[in-house]
Coordinates of C-alpha atoms and ligand atoms in Angstrom, one line a residue:
M1 CA -147.7 71.1 -111.0
N2 CA -148.7 73.7 -113.6
E3 CA -147.1 72.6 -116.9
A4 CA -146.1 76.1 -117.9
S5 CA -144.6 76.9 -114.5
P6 CA -140.8 76.9 -114.2
L7 CA -141.0 75.7 -110.6
G8 CA -140.0 72.2 -111.4
G9 CA -136.8 73.3 -113.1
L10 CA -136.0 75.7 -110.2
N11 CA -136.5 72.9 -107.7
R12 CA -134.2 70.6 -109.7
T13 CA -131.5 73.3 -109.7
F14 CA -131.9 73.7 -106.0
E15 CA -131.6 69.9 -105.4
T16 CA -128.2 69.9 -107.2
G17 CA -126.8 72.0 -104.4
R18 CA -125.3 74.5 -106.8
T19 CA -126.9 77.5 -105.1
R20 CA -125.4 76.8 -101.7
P21 CA -121.7 77.8 -102.1
I22 CA -120.7 81.4 -101.3
E23 CA -119.2 81.7 -104.8
W24 CA -122.6 81.1 -106.5
R25 CA -124.3 83.6 -104.2
R26 CA -121.7 86.2 -104.8
A27 CA -121.9 85.7 -108.6
Q28 CA -125.7 86.3 -108.5
L29 CA -125.4 89.4 -106.4
R30 CA -122.7 90.8 -108.7
G31 CA -125.0 90.0 -111.6
L32 CA -127.7 92.0 -110.0
Q33 CA -125.2 94.8 -109.4
S34 CA -124.2 94.9 -113.0
M35 CA -127.9 94.8 -114.1
V36 CA -128.6 97.9 -112.0
A37 CA -125.5 99.7 -113.2
E38 CA -125.7 98.9 -116.9
Q39 CA -129.5 99.0 -117.4
E40 CA -130.2 102.2 -115.4
E41 CA -131.4 104.1 -118.5
S42 CA -133.8 101.4 -119.6
I43 CA -135.2 100.8 -116.1
L44 CA -135.8 104.5 -115.6
K45 CA -137.5 104.6 -118.9
A46 CA -139.8 101.8 -118.0
L47 CA -140.6 103.4 -114.6
A48 CA -141.5 106.6 -116.4
E49 CA -143.7 104.8 -118.9
D50 CA -145.6 102.9 -116.1
L51 CA -145.9 105.6 -113.5
G52 CA -144.6 108.9 -115.0
K53 CA -141.9 108.4 -112.4
P54 CA -139.4 111.3 -112.4
A55 CA -135.8 110.0 -113.1
Q56 CA -134.6 111.1 -109.6
E57 CA -137.3 109.0 -107.9
G58 CA -136.7 106.1 -110.2
F59 CA -133.0 106.4 -109.4
A60 CA -133.8 106.1 -105.7
E61 CA -135.4 102.7 -106.4
L62 CA -132.2 101.5 -108.1
A63 CA -130.0 103.0 -105.4
I64 CA -131.9 101.1 -102.7
V65 CA -131.4 97.8 -104.6
G66 CA -127.8 98.7 -105.3
G67 CA -127.2 99.5 -101.6
E68 CA -128.9 96.3 -100.6
V69 CA -126.6 94.2 -102.9
A70 CA -123.4 95.9 -101.7
H71 CA -124.4 95.4 -98.1
S72 CA -125.3 91.8 -98.6
L73 CA -122.0 91.1 -100.4
K74 CA -120.1 92.7 -97.5
H75 CA -121.8 90.6 -94.8
L76 CA -122.5 87.4 -96.8
R77 CA -119.7 85.3 -95.3
S78 CA -120.5 86.2 -91.7
R79 CA -124.2 85.6 -92.2
M80 CA -123.7 82.2 -93.7
K81 CA -121.4 81.1 -90.9
P82 CA -122.5 78.5 -88.3
R83 CA -123.4 80.4 -85.1
R84 CA -122.1 78.7 -82.0
V85 CA -124.4 78.6 -79.0
R86 CA -123.6 77.5 -75.4
T87 CA -124.1 73.9 -74.6
P88 CA -125.2 73.4 -70.9
M89 CA -123.5 71.1 -68.5
V90 CA -126.1 68.3 -69.1
G91 CA -125.1 68.2 -72.8
Q92 CA -121.3 68.1 -72.1
P93 CA -119.1 67.0 -73.7
G94 CA -120.7 68.6 -76.7
R95 CA -120.9 71.5 -79.1
S96 CA -124.1 73.2 -80.5
W97 CA -124.6 75.6 -83.3
I98 CA -127.1 77.2 -85.6
Q99 CA -126.4 76.5 -89.2
P100 CA -128.3 78.7 -91.7
E101 CA -129.4 76.8 -94.8
P102 CA -131.3 77.8 -97.9
V103 CA -135.0 76.9 -97.9
G104 CA -135.4 76.1 -101.6
T105 CA -137.5 78.1 -104.1
V106 CA -138.9 81.4 -103.1
L107 CA -141.9 82.9 -104.9
I108 CA -141.7 86.7 -104.9
I109 CA -144.9 88.6 -105.9
G110 CA -144.5 92.3 -106.4
A111 CA -146.7 95.4 -106.3
W112 CA -146.8 98.1 -109.0
N113 CA -145.8 101.2 -107.0
F114 CA -142.0 100.5 -106.8
P115 CA -142.2 97.7 -109.5
F116 CA -138.4 97.2 -109.7
Q117 CA -137.3 97.6 -106.1
L118 CA -140.2 95.5 -104.6
L119 CA -139.1 92.5 -106.7
M120 CA -135.3 93.0 -106.6
A121 CA -134.8 93.8 -102.9
P122 CA -136.4 90.5 -101.8
L123 CA -134.5 88.8 -104.6
V124 CA -131.2 90.1 -103.1
T125 CA -132.2 88.4 -99.8
A126 CA -133.4 85.2 -101.4
L127 CA -130.1 84.8 -103.4
S128 CA -127.9 85.8 -100.5
A129 CA -129.5 83.0 -98.5
G130 CA -128.7 80.5 -101.4
N131 CA -132.3 80.0 -102.7
C132 CA -133.8 79.8 -106.2
A133 CA -136.5 82.4 -106.9
L134 CA -139.5 82.9 -109.1
L135 CA -140.4 86.5 -109.7
K136 CA -144.0 87.6 -110.4
P137 CA -144.0 91.3 -111.3
S138 CA -147.2 93.4 -111.1
E139 CA -149.2 93.5 -114.3
L140 CA -150.2 97.1 -113.5
A141 CA -146.6 98.2 -114.3
P142 CA -146.3 96.3 -117.6
A143 CA -143.2 98.1 -119.0
T144 CA -141.2 97.3 -115.9
A145 CA -142.5 93.8 -115.8
A146 CA -141.5 93.1 -119.4
L147 CA -138.1 94.7 -118.9
I148 CA -137.4 92.5 -115.8
A149 CA -138.4 89.4 -117.7
E150 CA -136.0 90.4 -120.5
L151 CA -133.1 91.4 -118.3
V152 CA -133.0 88.7 -115.7
P153 CA -131.7 85.9 -118.0
G154 CA -128.8 88.1 -119.1
Y155 CA -127.5 88.7 -115.6
L156 CA -128.6 85.8 -113.4
D157 CA -128.4 82.0 -113.4
V158 CA -131.4 81.2 -115.7
E159 CA -131.8 77.8 -114.1
A160 CA -132.2 79.4 -110.6
V161 CA -134.1 82.6 -111.2
A162 CA -137.3 82.7 -113.4
V163 CA -139.9 85.4 -114.1
V164 CA -143.6 84.7 -114.7
Q165 CA -145.6 87.7 -116.0
G166 CA -149.3 88.0 -115.5
G167 CA -152.2 89.1 -113.3
V168 CA -154.7 87.3 -111.1
E169 CA -155.1 84.2 -113.2
E170 CA -151.3 83.5 -113.5
T171 CA -150.7 84.3 -109.8
T172 CA -153.6 82.1 -108.8
G173 CA -151.9 79.3 -110.8
L174 CA -148.6 79.8 -109.1
L175 CA -150.2 79.9 -105.7
R176 CA -151.5 76.4 -106.3
E177 CA -147.9 75.1 -106.4
R178 CA -145.7 74.2 -103.5
F179 CA -143.0 76.8 -102.9
D180 CA -140.7 76.8 -99.9
H181 CA -141.4 80.5 -99.0
I182 CA -143.6 83.2 -100.5
V183 CA -142.7 86.9 -100.2
F184 CA -145.7 88.9 -101.1
T185 CA -145.9 92.7 -101.4
G186 CA -149.3 94.2 -102.0
S187 CA -152.7 94.8 -100.4
S188 CA -153.9 93.1 -97.2
H189 CA -156.9 91.8 -99.2
V190 CA -154.7 89.9 -101.6
G191 CA -152.3 89.1 -98.7
R192 CA -155.1 87.0 -97.2
I193 CA -155.6 85.2 -100.5
V194 CA -151.9 84.4 -100.6
M195 CA -151.8 83.2 -97.0
R196 CA -154.8 81.0 -97.5
A197 CA -153.2 79.4 -100.6
A198 CA -149.8 79.0 -98.8
A199 CA -151.6 77.2 -95.9
E200 CA -152.5 74.3 -98.2
H201 CA -148.8 73.5 -98.5
L202 CA -147.8 74.8 -95.0
T203 CA -145.6 77.3 -96.9
P204 CA -144.2 80.1 -94.8
V205 CA -145.1 83.6 -95.9
T206 CA -143.6 87.0 -95.6
L207 CA -146.4 89.6 -96.2
E208 CA -145.4 93.2 -97.0
L209 CA -148.7 95.0 -96.8
G210 CA -149.9 98.5 -96.4
G211 CA -152.0 100.6 -94.0
K212 CA -152.2 104.1 -92.6
S213 CA -148.8 105.4 -91.5
P214 CA -149.3 108.4 -89.2
A215 CA -147.1 111.5 -88.9
V216 CA -147.4 113.1 -85.5
V217 CA -146.3 116.7 -85.1
D218 CA -145.6 117.5 -81.5
A219 CA -146.1 121.0 -80.0
G220 CA -143.0 123.0 -80.4
A221 CA -141.8 121.0 -83.4
D222 CA -139.8 122.7 -86.2
L223 CA -142.7 123.2 -88.5
V224 CA -140.7 124.3 -91.5
S225 CA -138.6 121.1 -91.4
A226 CA -141.7 118.9 -90.6
A227 CA -143.7 120.4 -93.4
R228 CA -140.9 119.9 -95.9
R229 CA -140.2 116.3 -94.9
I230 CA -143.9 115.3 -94.7
V231 CA -144.6 116.8 -98.1
W232 CA -141.6 115.0 -99.6
G233 CA -142.7 111.6 -98.1
K234 CA -146.3 112.2 -99.3
C235 CA -145.5 113.5 -102.8
L236 CA -142.8 111.0 -103.8
N237 CA -144.5 108.7 -106.4
A238 CA -147.6 110.9 -106.0
G239 CA -148.3 109.4 -102.5
Q240 CA -148.4 105.8 -103.9
T241 CA -145.8 104.6 -101.4
C242 CA -146.6 102.0 -98.7
I243 CA -144.7 104.0 -96.1
A244 CA -145.9 107.5 -97.2
P245 CA -147.2 109.5 -94.3
D246 CA -150.9 108.8 -94.7
Y247 CA -152.3 111.5 -92.4
V248 CA -151.0 114.1 -89.9
L249 CA -151.9 114.6 -86.3
V250 CA -151.1 118.0 -84.9
D251 CA -152.2 120.0 -81.9
T252 CA -155.0 122.5 -82.6
A253 CA -152.9 125.5 -81.8
H254 CA -150.3 124.7 -84.5
R255 CA -152.5 123.3 -87.3
D256 CA -152.9 126.5 -89.3
A257 CA -149.2 127.3 -89.1
L258 CA -148.3 123.7 -90.3
V259 CA -150.8 123.9 -93.1
D260 CA -149.3 127.3 -94.2
E261 CA -145.8 125.8 -94.2
I262 CA -147.0 122.8 -96.3
G263 CA -148.6 125.3 -98.8
K264 CA -145.3 127.2 -99.0
V265 CA -143.3 124.1 -99.7
L266 CA -145.6 122.9 -102.4
G267 CA -145.5 126.3 -104.0
Q268 CA -141.7 126.3 -104.0
W269 CA -141.4 122.8 -105.4
Y270 CA -144.2 122.5 -107.9
G271 CA -145.6 126.0 -108.6
D272 CA -149.1 126.0 -110.0
D273 CA -149.0 122.6 -111.7
P274 CA -146.8 119.8 -110.4
D275 CA -147.6 117.7 -113.6
K276 CA -146.0 120.4 -115.8
V277 CA -142.9 120.6 -113.7
G278 CA -142.3 116.9 -114.4
D279 CA -141.2 116.1 -110.8
Y280 CA -144.5 114.4 -109.9
A281 CA -145.6 110.9 -110.8
R282 CA -149.1 110.1 -112.0
I283 CA -151.9 108.0 -110.5
I284 CA -151.5 104.4 -111.8
N285 CA -154.9 103.8 -113.3
D286 CA -158.5 105.1 -113.5
R287 CA -159.8 102.9 -110.7
H288 CA -157.3 104.4 -108.2
Y289 CA -157.9 107.9 -109.7
E290 CA -161.6 107.6 -109.1
R291 CA -161.1 106.2 -105.6
L292 CA -158.8 109.1 -104.7
V293 CA -161.1 111.8 -106.2
S294 CA -164.0 110.5 -104.0
H295 CA -161.9 111.3 -100.9
L296 CA -161.6 114.9 -101.8
S297 CA -165.1 115.7 -100.6
E298 CA -164.5 114.0 -97.2
G299 CA -163.1 117.2 -95.6
R300 CA -162.4 120.9 -96.4
V301 CA -159.7 121.3 -99.0
A302 CA -157.2 123.7 -97.4
I303 CA -154.6 123.3 -100.2
G304 CA -154.8 121.9 -103.7
G305 CA -157.8 119.8 -104.8
G306 CA -157.1 120.2 -108.6
V307 CA -157.8 117.1 -110.7
D308 CA -157.6 116.1 -114.3
A309 CA -159.1 112.8 -115.3
G310 CA -157.4 112.8 -118.8
R311 CA -153.9 113.0 -117.2
R312 CA -154.9 111.0 -114.1
F313 CA -153.6 114.0 -112.2
I314 CA -154.4 114.8 -108.6
E315 CA -152.8 117.9 -107.1
P316 CA -151.1 117.5 -103.8
T317 CA -154.0 118.2 -101.5
V318 CA -154.4 119.0 -97.8
L319 CA -157.7 118.2 -96.2
V320 CA -158.8 119.6 -92.8
D321 CA -161.9 119.2 -90.7
V322 CA -162.0 115.5 -91.6
A323 CA -164.2 113.1 -89.5
P324 CA -162.0 110.3 -88.0
D325 CA -164.5 107.7 -89.2
S326 CA -164.7 109.0 -92.8
P327 CA -163.2 106.6 -95.5
V328 CA -160.2 108.9 -96.0
M329 CA -159.3 108.2 -92.4
T330 CA -160.3 104.5 -92.3
E331 CA -158.8 103.3 -95.6
E332 CA -155.2 103.5 -96.8
I333 CA -155.1 106.6 -99.0
F334 CA -152.2 105.6 -101.3
G335 CA -152.2 108.9 -103.1
P336 CA -151.4 112.6 -102.8
I337 CA -154.1 113.5 -100.2
L338 CA -153.1 114.5 -96.7
P339 CA -155.7 114.8 -94.0
V340 CA -154.5 117.0 -91.1
I341 CA -156.3 116.1 -87.9
T342 CA -156.1 118.1 -84.7
T343 CA -155.6 116.8 -81.2
E344 CA -155.2 118.6 -77.8
S345 CA -151.9 116.9 -76.8
L346 CA -149.2 114.4 -77.7
G347 CA -150.9 111.9 -75.4
E348 CA -154.2 112.2 -77.4
S349 CA -152.2 111.7 -80.7
L350 CA -150.6 108.6 -79.3
D351 CA -153.9 107.2 -78.2
F352 CA -155.4 108.0 -81.6
V353 CA -152.6 105.9 -83.3
A354 CA -152.5 103.1 -80.7
R355 CA -156.2 102.5 -81.0
R356 CA -156.0 101.8 -84.7
D357 CA -154.4 99.1 -86.8
K358 CA -150.6 98.8 -86.3
P359 CA -149.1 100.8 -89.2
L360 CA -146.2 99.9 -91.5
A361 CA -144.4 103.1 -90.4
A362 CA -145.0 105.8 -87.9
Y363 CA -143.4 109.3 -87.8
L364 CA -142.9 111.8 -85.1
F365 CA -141.7 115.4 -85.5
S366 CA -140.5 116.8 -82.2
R367 CA -137.6 118.6 -80.6
N368 CA -138.2 116.9 -77.3
T369 CA -136.2 113.7 -76.4
G370 CA -138.8 112.7 -73.8
S371 CA -141.5 112.8 -76.6
H372 CA -139.2 110.7 -78.9
N373 CA -138.8 108.1 -76.2
R374 CA -142.5 108.1 -75.4
F375 CA -143.4 107.6 -79.1
V376 CA -140.9 104.7 -79.5
E377 CA -142.2 103.0 -76.4
R378 CA -145.9 103.5 -77.0
I379 CA -146.4 103.1 -80.7
S380 CA -146.2 99.6 -82.3
A381 CA -145.4 99.9 -86.0
G382 CA -143.2 98.1 -88.6
S383 CA -140.7 101.0 -88.5
I384 CA -140.5 104.3 -86.7
C385 CA -138.7 107.4 -87.9
I386 CA -138.2 110.5 -85.8
N387 CA -138.0 113.9 -87.4
D388 CA -138.2 112.5 -91.0
T389 CA -140.2 110.3 -93.3
L390 CA -139.1 107.3 -95.5
M391 CA -135.4 107.8 -94.7
F392 CA -135.1 104.7 -92.5
M393 CA -135.3 102.7 -95.8
T394 CA -131.7 103.9 -96.5
V395 CA -130.3 102.0 -93.5
P396 CA -129.4 98.5 -94.7
D397 CA -129.1 97.0 -91.3
L398 CA -132.7 98.0 -90.3
P399 CA -135.1 95.1 -91.0
F400 CA -138.1 96.2 -93.1
G401 CA -141.6 94.8 -92.6
G402 CA -145.0 95.3 -91.0
I403 CA -146.8 94.1 -87.9
G404 CA -150.4 92.9 -87.6
P405 CA -152.5 94.1 -90.6
S406 CA -149.4 95.9 -92.1
G407 CA -147.6 92.6 -92.6
M408 CA -145.5 89.9 -91.2
G409 CA -141.8 89.0 -91.6
Q410 CA -138.9 91.2 -92.8
Y411 CA -136.7 91.0 -95.8
K412 CA -133.8 93.4 -95.3
G413 CA -130.5 93.0 -93.6
R414 CA -129.6 90.1 -91.3
A415 CA -133.2 89.7 -90.3
G416 CA -134.1 89.1 -94.0
F417 CA -131.3 86.7 -94.5
D418 CA -132.5 84.7 -91.5
R419 CA -136.1 84.9 -92.7
L420 CA -135.3 83.2 -96.0
S421 CA -133.0 80.7 -94.4
H422 CA -133.8 77.7 -92.2
L423 CA -131.9 78.2 -89.0
K424 CA -131.0 74.5 -88.5
A425 CA -130.2 73.5 -85.0
V426 CA -127.2 71.2 -84.7
M427 CA -125.7 69.5 -81.6
K428 CA -122.6 67.3 -81.8
R429 CA -121.9 65.1 -78.7
G430 CA -118.7 63.6 -77.6
R431 CA -118.9 59.8 -77.4
W432 CA -117.4 59.6 -73.9
P433 CA -117.5 59.8 -71.0
E434 CA -120.9 58.2 -71.0
V435 CA -122.8 59.6 -68.0
S436 CA -125.6 57.1 -67.3
I437 CA -127.9 59.1 -65.1
R438 CA -130.4 59.8 -67.9
F439 CA -130.8 56.1 -68.7
P440 CA -133.1 53.6 -67.0
P441 CA -133.3 52.0 -64.5
Y442 CA -134.2 55.3 -62.8
N443 CA -133.7 55.7 -59.1
R444 CA -133.6 58.4 -56.4
I445 CA -129.9 59.1 -56.7
K446 CA -130.1 59.7 -60.4
M447 CA -133.2 61.9 -59.8
R448 CA -131.2 64.0 -57.2
L449 CA -128.3 64.4 -59.6
L450 CA -130.7 65.4 -62.4
R451 CA -132.2 68.0 -60.1
M452 CA -128.7 69.4 -59.3
L453 CA -127.8 69.6 -63.0
G454 CA -131.2 70.9 -64.2
Ligands
NAD1 P1 -152.4 94.1 -105.0 O1 -152.6 93.3 -103.7 O2 -153.6 94.4 -105.8 O3 -151.4 93.3 -106.0 C1 -150.1 92.7 -105.6 C2 -149.8 91.5 -106.4 O4 -150.8 90.5 -106.2 C3 -149.7 91.8 -107.9 O5 -148.6 91.1 -108.4 C4 -151.0 91.1 -108.5 O6 -150.8 90.6 -109.7 C5 -151.3 90.1 -107.5 N1 -152.7 89.8 -107.3 C6 -153.7 90.8 -107.4 N2 -154.9 90.2 -107.2 C7 -154.7 88.9 -106.9 C8 -155.5 87.8 -106.6 N3 -156.9 87.9 -106.5 N4 -155.0 86.6 -106.5 C9 -153.6 86.4 -106.6 N5 -152.8 87.4 -106.8 C10 -153.3 88.7 -107.0 O7 -151.5 95.3 -104.5 P2 -151.1 96.6 -105.4 O8 -152.3 97.4 -105.8 O9 -150.1 96.1 -106.5 O10 -150.2 97.4 -104.4 C11 -150.7 98.3 -103.5 C12 -150.7 97.8 -102.1 O11 -149.4 97.3 -101.8 C13 -150.9 98.9 -101.0 O12 -151.8 98.4 -100.0 C14 -149.5 99.2 -100.5 O13 -149.5 99.7 -99.2 C15 -149.0 97.8 -100.5 N6 -147.5 97.9 -100.6 C16 -146.8 97.4 -99.5 C17 -145.4 97.5 -99.6 C18 -144.6 97.0 -98.4 O14 -143.4 96.8 -98.6 N7 -145.1 96.7 -97.3 C19 -144.8 98.1 -100.7 C20 -145.5 98.5 -101.7 C21 -146.9 98.4 -101.7

C-alpha cells in the first residue's frame, strides 16, 4: 500500500463497523448538508476562480448536491431495510431476504467541469450506503479541489472520509491500491485506464463518461421553446457539461427557422459579448480552447464564431453544413459549439443517433406523443428528456449514468444506493419438518416428487 495513502486508515475505520448504523450515516449526510449551506459563498468563489462560473450556475451545483442529501435522508431507512423475497415451496419452511450491506471504501475520482457536484453527489450515495470514501478532485479545478480538502474534515468523520489532491501521478498511485468500488467521472480514455487498474483487484467500477448527446427537433416542434432550452443546455458552463446537447438534428425545412430562433435567444441573453455580461463561463484551459477553435472551420458559421485566446473565450457558435464524419461530429465537443445537421424525417434522425455510440443523454423536441414514444423505444441512452435538456438531473429518483461508451453503473437515487451496497442474499430455514426427498439414496419416487415440486 502507498505509504502516503489514507486507504489503510479508512479500511480500519470500516472494519470497526462504525459506518454501518443509520445514525452515523445520517450524521454524515447532515454534515454535508451543513457544508453546502454554510460554505455556499466560498464554494461559489472557488467555482468562479476555476471556471469563471456565474454564481447562479454554481448555485445549481450546490442545489443538486443539497437535493440529493435531502432525498437520501428521507429514504435512508427504507433503503437500508432487508427486502423480503418469496421462498418457493421447495425451500419451505423458510424465509429469504436481500440485505443491503456497505461494500467498504469507495474511491471517487472527479472531473473538473462540475468539480464540487461530481465528487459530492457520489459521496452522498457512498455515505448513505454506509461506506468510507476517498475523494480525488480534479487538478484542473485547483481552487475547488483545495477548498474541498479544507472543508471535508470540518464537516465529516475524518477517519471515514479523506481527500487526496493531485493529477495523473497521484491518481495512478491510488489506482494501484485495492478499493472496494471505484466511481470515476471523466473521459472514456481515462475510464479505460481506471477499469484496467481496477481489474487487477477485481474491484467493481462505476464509470461516468461522456459522449455526444443529440437533440432531435421533430417537424412541427415549438421552435421558440426548443431553441431556448437547447441554447440553455449548451451554454451552461460554456458547453462543458457531460449531458449538454452536443449537436442538433432537424428536418431540412425547419433548419433556418430554428437557427434564427437560436440567434434571437443568444442575442436576448448575452448581447454582443457573453463574456462581458458575466453569465457565461470560460473554457477551462488552453488545450481545450485550441481543440474547440479547431472545430470552428469544420462547417459554416451561422451564428457566433468569435474567439479570444487571452480570455479563453469562445462565443456560442452554431455550425451548419457540417460533414457527419468531421471531427466536430465524431468527437465529444464539450464546449459552446453547436452543429445543426439536417435530415429528411424523424426516422432518419433516429437512425442517425442509433447508428452511433450510445449517448449519456438524448433529447427530443416534439409536440407529438407518437414521436415521444418512438424516441423512447428506439433510442438507447443513459437518460432521455423530452422537450427539454438537462432538467432530468433535478429528479432525485431517476438514476444517472451512461450506457456503453458513455459509462456503466448509476449513482443517484435507489439505484445508486444499491450500486454502492452489496445486496447480500440471505435464506433462513426452519429446522423441521425435515423432508428427505433431496437426500440420497435417490430413487424414482423422490425423482417424481422433485419433478412435481420443481
Ligand atoms: P479526465 O478523464 O481527463 O480526468 C478525470 C479524472 O481522471 C481527473 O481527476 C484526473 O486527475 C484523472 N486522470 C487524468 N488522467 C489520468 C491518468 N492518465 N491516469 C489516472 N487518472 C487520470 O476528464 P476531464 O477532462 O476531467 O473531464 C471531461 C470528461 O468527463 C468529458 O468526457 C465529460 O463528458 C466527462 N464527464 C462525465 C460526466 C458524467 O457524469 N458522466 C460528468 C462530467 C464530465
